Each structure stands twice: as structure tokens, then as C-alpha cells.
Coordinates of C-alpha atoms and ligand atoms in Angstrom, one line a residue:
X148 CA 76.1 238.3 -78.7
X149 CA 75.2 235.4 -76.5
X150 CA 77.3 234.6 -73.4
X151 CA 79.0 231.5 -74.8
X152 CA 79.9 233.0 -78.2
X153 CA 81.4 236.2 -76.9
X154 CA 83.6 234.3 -74.6
X155 CA 84.6 232.1 -77.5
X156 CA 85.3 235.2 -79.6
X157 CA 87.5 236.6 -76.9
X158 CA 89.4 233.4 -76.7
X159 CA 89.9 233.4 -80.4
X160 CA 91.2 237.0 -80.3
X161 CA 93.6 236.2 -77.5
X162 CA 94.9 233.1 -79.4
X163 CA 95.5 235.2 -82.5
X164 CA 97.3 238.0 -80.7
X165 CA 101.0 238.2 -80.1
X166 CA 101.2 241.0 -77.7
X167 CA 98.2 241.8 -75.4
X168 CA 97.9 244.8 -73.1
X169 CA 95.2 244.6 -70.4
X170 CA 93.9 247.9 -69.1
X171 CA 92.0 247.6 -65.8
X172 CA 89.8 250.0 -63.8
X173 CA 87.7 249.9 -60.7
X174 CA 85.3 247.2 -62.2
X175 CA 87.8 244.4 -61.7
X176 CA 88.4 245.4 -58.1
X177 CA 84.7 245.7 -57.2
X178 CA 84.5 242.0 -57.9
X179 CA 87.0 241.6 -55.0
X180 CA 84.7 243.7 -52.7
X181 CA 86.6 247.0 -53.1
X182 CA 84.1 249.9 -53.7
X183 CA 84.4 252.0 -56.8
X184 CA 85.6 255.3 -55.2
X185 CA 84.6 257.4 -58.1
X186 CA 81.1 256.0 -58.8
X187 CA 77.9 257.8 -57.8
X188 CA 77.6 257.0 -54.1
X189 CA 81.3 256.1 -53.9
X190 CA 83.5 257.4 -51.2
X191 CA 85.0 260.2 -53.3
X192 CA 81.6 261.6 -54.2
X193 CA 80.4 261.6 -50.6
X194 CA 83.5 263.3 -49.2
X195 CA 85.2 266.3 -50.7
X196 CA 88.5 265.1 -52.2
X197 CA 91.6 266.4 -50.6
X198 CA 93.8 268.0 -53.2
X199 CA 97.5 267.4 -53.3
X200 CA 98.2 271.1 -52.7
X201 CA 96.2 271.0 -49.5
X202 CA 98.0 267.9 -48.3
X203 CA 101.3 269.6 -48.8
X204 CA 100.1 272.9 -47.2
X205 CA 98.1 271.8 -44.2
X206 CA 98.7 269.4 -41.3
X207 CA 94.9 269.3 -40.8
X208 CA 94.5 268.0 -44.4
X209 CA 97.2 265.5 -44.0
X210 CA 95.6 264.2 -40.8
X211 CA 92.3 263.9 -42.5
X212 CA 93.9 262.1 -45.5
X213 CA 95.4 259.5 -43.2
X214 CA 92.2 259.2 -41.2
X215 CA 90.3 258.3 -44.4
X216 CA 93.0 255.9 -45.5
X217 CA 93.0 254.0 -42.3
X218 CA 89.2 254.0 -42.3
X219 CA 89.4 252.0 -45.6
X220 CA 92.1 249.7 -44.3
X221 CA 89.8 246.8 -43.2
X222 CA 88.2 246.6 -46.7
X223 CA 91.5 246.9 -48.5
X224 CA 93.2 244.3 -46.3
X225 CA 90.4 241.8 -46.7
X226 CA 90.3 242.1 -50.5
X227 CA 91.9 239.2 -52.4
X228 CA 92.4 238.8 -56.2
X229 CA 89.4 237.4 -58.0
X230 CA 88.9 235.2 -61.1
X231 CA 89.5 238.2 -63.4
X232 CA 92.8 239.0 -61.7
X233 CA 93.8 235.3 -61.9
X234 CA 93.0 235.2 -65.6
X235 CA 95.1 238.2 -66.3
X236 CA 98.0 236.7 -64.2
X237 CA 97.7 233.5 -66.3
X238 CA 98.0 235.5 -69.5
X239 CA 101.1 237.3 -68.1
X240 CA 102.7 234.0 -67.1
X241 CA 102.1 232.5 -70.6
X242 CA 103.8 235.5 -72.1
X243 CA 100.6 236.7 -73.9
X244 CA 100.3 239.8 -71.8
X245 CA 103.4 242.0 -71.7
X246 CA 102.0 244.6 -69.4
X247 CA 99.0 245.4 -67.3
X248 CA 98.1 249.1 -67.2
X249 CA 95.8 249.9 -64.2
X250 CA 93.9 252.8 -62.8
X251 CA 93.6 250.8 -59.5
X252 CA 95.6 251.6 -56.4
X253 CA 95.0 248.3 -54.5
X254 CA 97.9 246.2 -55.6
X255 CA 95.7 243.2 -56.4
X256 CA 97.4 242.5 -59.8
X257 CA 100.7 242.0 -57.9
X258 CA 98.9 240.0 -55.3
X259 CA 97.6 237.7 -58.0
X260 CA 101.1 237.0 -59.2
X261 CA 101.8 239.5 -61.9
X262 CA 105.5 240.7 -61.4
X263 CA 105.5 244.3 -60.1
X264 CA 107.6 245.4 -63.1
X265 CA 104.8 244.4 -65.5
X266 CA 102.1 246.4 -63.7
X267 CA 101.9 250.0 -64.8
X268 CA 100.0 252.0 -62.1
X269 CA 98.6 255.2 -63.5
X270 CA 97.1 256.4 -60.2
X271 CA 99.8 254.9 -57.9
X272 CA 99.4 252.4 -55.1
X273 CA 97.8 252.8 -51.7
X274 CA 99.2 249.7 -50.1
X275 CA 102.4 251.5 -49.1
X276 CA 103.7 255.1 -48.6
X277 CA 106.6 257.1 -49.6
X278 CA 108.4 260.4 -48.7
X279 CA 107.4 263.1 -51.1
X280 CA 110.9 264.6 -50.9
X281 CA 113.4 261.7 -51.0
X282 CA 111.2 258.8 -52.1
X283 CA 112.0 256.6 -49.1
X284 CA 109.4 253.8 -48.9
X285 CA 107.4 253.3 -45.7
X286 CA 105.0 250.4 -44.8
X287 CA 101.6 251.4 -43.6
X288 CA 101.4 249.2 -40.5
X289 CA 104.0 251.2 -38.6
X290 CA 102.4 254.5 -39.7
X291 CA 99.0 253.2 -38.6
X292 CA 100.2 252.3 -35.1
X293 CA 101.8 255.7 -34.7
X294 CA 98.8 257.5 -36.1
X295 CA 96.4 255.8 -33.8
X296 CA 98.6 256.7 -30.9
X297 CA 99.0 260.5 -31.5
X298 CA 97.0 261.4 -34.7
X299 CA 100.0 263.1 -36.2
X300 CA 100.7 262.8 -39.9
X301 CA 104.0 261.0 -40.5
X302 CA 107.3 262.7 -41.6
X303 CA 110.3 261.0 -43.2
X304 CA 112.9 259.9 -40.7
X305 CA 115.7 260.6 -43.1
X306 CA 114.8 264.1 -44.5
X307 CA 111.7 265.2 -42.5
X308 CA 109.7 265.3 -45.8
X309 CA 106.0 264.6 -45.9
X310 CA 105.0 260.9 -46.1
X311 CA 102.0 260.1 -48.2
X312 CA 100.5 256.9 -49.7
X313 CA 102.1 256.2 -53.1
X314 CA 98.9 257.2 -54.8
X315 CA 98.3 260.1 -57.3
X316 CA 95.9 262.5 -55.6
X317 CA 93.5 265.0 -57.1
X318 CA 95.6 267.9 -58.2
X319 CA 98.8 265.9 -58.4
X320 CA 100.4 265.5 -61.8
X321 CA 100.3 262.1 -63.6
X322 CA 103.4 260.0 -63.0
X323 CA 105.6 260.7 -66.1
X324 CA 107.5 257.4 -66.1
X325 CA 104.3 255.3 -65.8
X326 CA 102.6 257.3 -68.5
X327 CA 105.5 256.9 -70.9
X328 CA 105.7 253.2 -70.3
X329 CA 101.9 252.9 -70.8
X330 CA 102.1 254.7 -74.1
X331 CA 105.0 252.5 -75.3
X332 CA 103.1 249.3 -74.3
X333 CA 99.9 250.6 -75.9
X334 CA 101.7 251.2 -79.2
X335 CA 103.3 247.8 -79.2
X336 CA 100.0 245.9 -78.6
X337 CA 98.1 244.1 -81.2
X338 CA 95.2 243.3 -78.8
X339 CA 94.1 245.8 -76.2
X340 CA 91.6 244.6 -73.6
X341 CA 89.8 247.0 -71.3
X342 CA 88.5 245.3 -68.2
X343 CA 86.3 247.2 -65.7
X344 CA 86.9 250.9 -66.7
X345 CA 84.1 253.2 -67.8
X346 CA 86.8 255.1 -69.7
X347 CA 85.8 258.5 -68.5
X348 CA 89.0 259.7 -66.8
X349 CA 91.5 261.3 -69.2
X350 CA 94.3 261.0 -70.0
X351 CA 93.9 257.3 -68.9
X352 CA 91.0 256.8 -71.3
X353 CA 93.1 257.8 -74.2
X354 CA 95.0 254.5 -74.3
X355 CA 92.4 252.3 -75.9
X356 CA 91.7 255.0 -78.4
X357 CA 95.4 255.2 -79.3
X358 CA 95.7 251.4 -79.5
X359 CA 92.8 251.2 -81.9
X360 CA 94.0 254.0 -84.1
X361 CA 97.4 252.2 -84.1
X362 CA 95.8 249.1 -85.6
X363 CA 95.2 246.9 -82.5
X364 CA 92.0 245.0 -81.9
X365 CA 90.0 246.5 -79.0
X366 CA 88.0 244.6 -76.5
X367 CA 85.9 246.2 -73.8
X368 CA 84.6 244.2 -70.8
X369 CA 82.6 246.4 -68.5
X370 CA 79.3 246.1 -66.6
X371 CA 78.0 249.4 -68.2
X372 CA 78.4 250.8 -71.7
X373 CA 81.5 253.1 -72.2
X374 CA 82.1 256.0 -74.4
X375 CA 84.4 253.9 -76.6
X376 CA 82.0 251.0 -77.3
X377 CA 81.5 252.1 -80.9
X378 CA 85.2 251.9 -81.5
X379 CA 85.6 248.4 -80.1
X380 CA 85.7 245.1 -82.0
X381 CA 84.1 243.3 -79.1
X382 CA 82.1 244.7 -76.2
X383 CA 80.9 242.5 -73.3
X384 CA 78.7 244.0 -70.6
X385 CA 79.2 241.3 -68.0
X386 CA 81.3 240.2 -65.0
X387 CA 85.1 240.4 -65.8
X388 CA 85.7 237.2 -63.8
X389 CA 83.2 235.3 -65.8
X390 CA 84.2 236.6 -69.2
X391 CA 88.1 236.7 -68.8
X392 CA 88.1 233.6 -66.6
X393 CA 86.0 231.8 -69.2
X394 CA 88.1 232.9 -72.2
X395 CA 91.4 232.0 -70.5
X396 CA 90.2 228.8 -68.8
X397 CA 90.8 230.0 -65.2
X398 CA 88.5 229.5 -62.3
Ligands
ZN208 ZN1 112.5 261.7 -47.1

């Protein structure tokens, strides 16, 4: 399909829909300059991932986890929402999109104005930390200053539990509450838009399949083909900002 007509088709599908779910992956954040951690050549394929069990068991692993996190800090702090994020936020504000389900951990949907309660984070969030025992939230800036001073992994000041970014690590179970909400929202959607996910990581990749089986229209916007393209009603292999921004009328 030509560039103009697929944007027009997406606009038509959005207009027709009553309840849209947007499912986002790394591809929407790479347009803000955040590297795709899982892609070939990405950070996670160059370094061995640190498994959750090792984080819990070993001070050395915890220190290395925090060292890597703060090495990424300049990139994460410099990243701002792009045209694709703004288009999604506009659809949320208009009441078209009830929920954004995301595999991203960068908080850019919230930064673009989507209320936090409408963002369902399947892999957590790396912009803050929490105690693994009592759940107390910690901001990263104070942890960073202390870490740069003595290279010690932080402990909770209330219960002495381990403090970790609020992400889901390799080897850590999926967040039950987020998964349940994502399932509910997926079943309630009549239009399901995938933006920037190659749909390879399960169980996350099951959502568009379930949406389609449940009767929703499925749209996939991704630079590369995905394993679910055959199932989709519309596939667009171009920039998310261009396609979603064009369809929603956001620059
Ligand atoms: Zn605690």
C-alpha cells in the first residue's frame, strides 16, 4: 500500500473504533534515541544479562547491575517523547485509547502526557527504583550519588531489603497485576494497534493474537516484518512517528 493510503486507512480504522489499545515496543523508543536493548548489537546481546536470582544472591551482581544502569543514564535522561508518543497521548486524551500496553521501561508514554494509570508496563520501569521486600519507592538520583561515592548497591532504609530498578529482569516472573490488566484491556478492544514491537517475546506477543481472535481489528506498525503480519488487517513497515502522527494529525 502506498504511504498516503495506508495512513488514510489507519485514520479510518481509528475513526471507526470505539475502544483502541496501543501496544508499544522498542521501536517507538528508538525514534527518541533509546537503543533497542534486545536487538542484534544491542546492549543485552553484547553483555551477559544479569538474572534476577543473581541480583538477589550476589553483591557483585547487584553492583554490576547498578553500574550498567548508571552507564545508560545519560541516554535515558536525554530522551524525550517523539511524534509517535504524542500521537498516542492525543488518542488517550480524546478517549479513543483506553490503555497503552508497553514493553518499554523508559517512562516516555507518561512523559508524553498519558496518565500513569493508563500505561500498563509489562517489563516494569527503569526511571525509578523500589525495595524488593517492602515496595518502598526510591528515586534514582540519590542512589546514583551514593553509588558514585562508594560503589555499594543500595538497601532499603526501612527494612534493609534490596533496592532495584522497578524493571522486570531476566529470570523474574511477569508482573501479575499488569498482565491481568493487559489481558482485560486486550479483550475489551475493538482495534489493537502494535507500534514498534517485533512480537517475538512471549507472553507479551500473545496479546495481539488474542485481540484478533476476539474479533478486534489488528494493525501492526513496525520497521521490520513481524511473525503476526499475516494475521493483521493492516501492516505498515515505516516510522511510527510518521504513520501514527499522520493518522492522528499530530506533529
Ligand atoms: Zn524495604
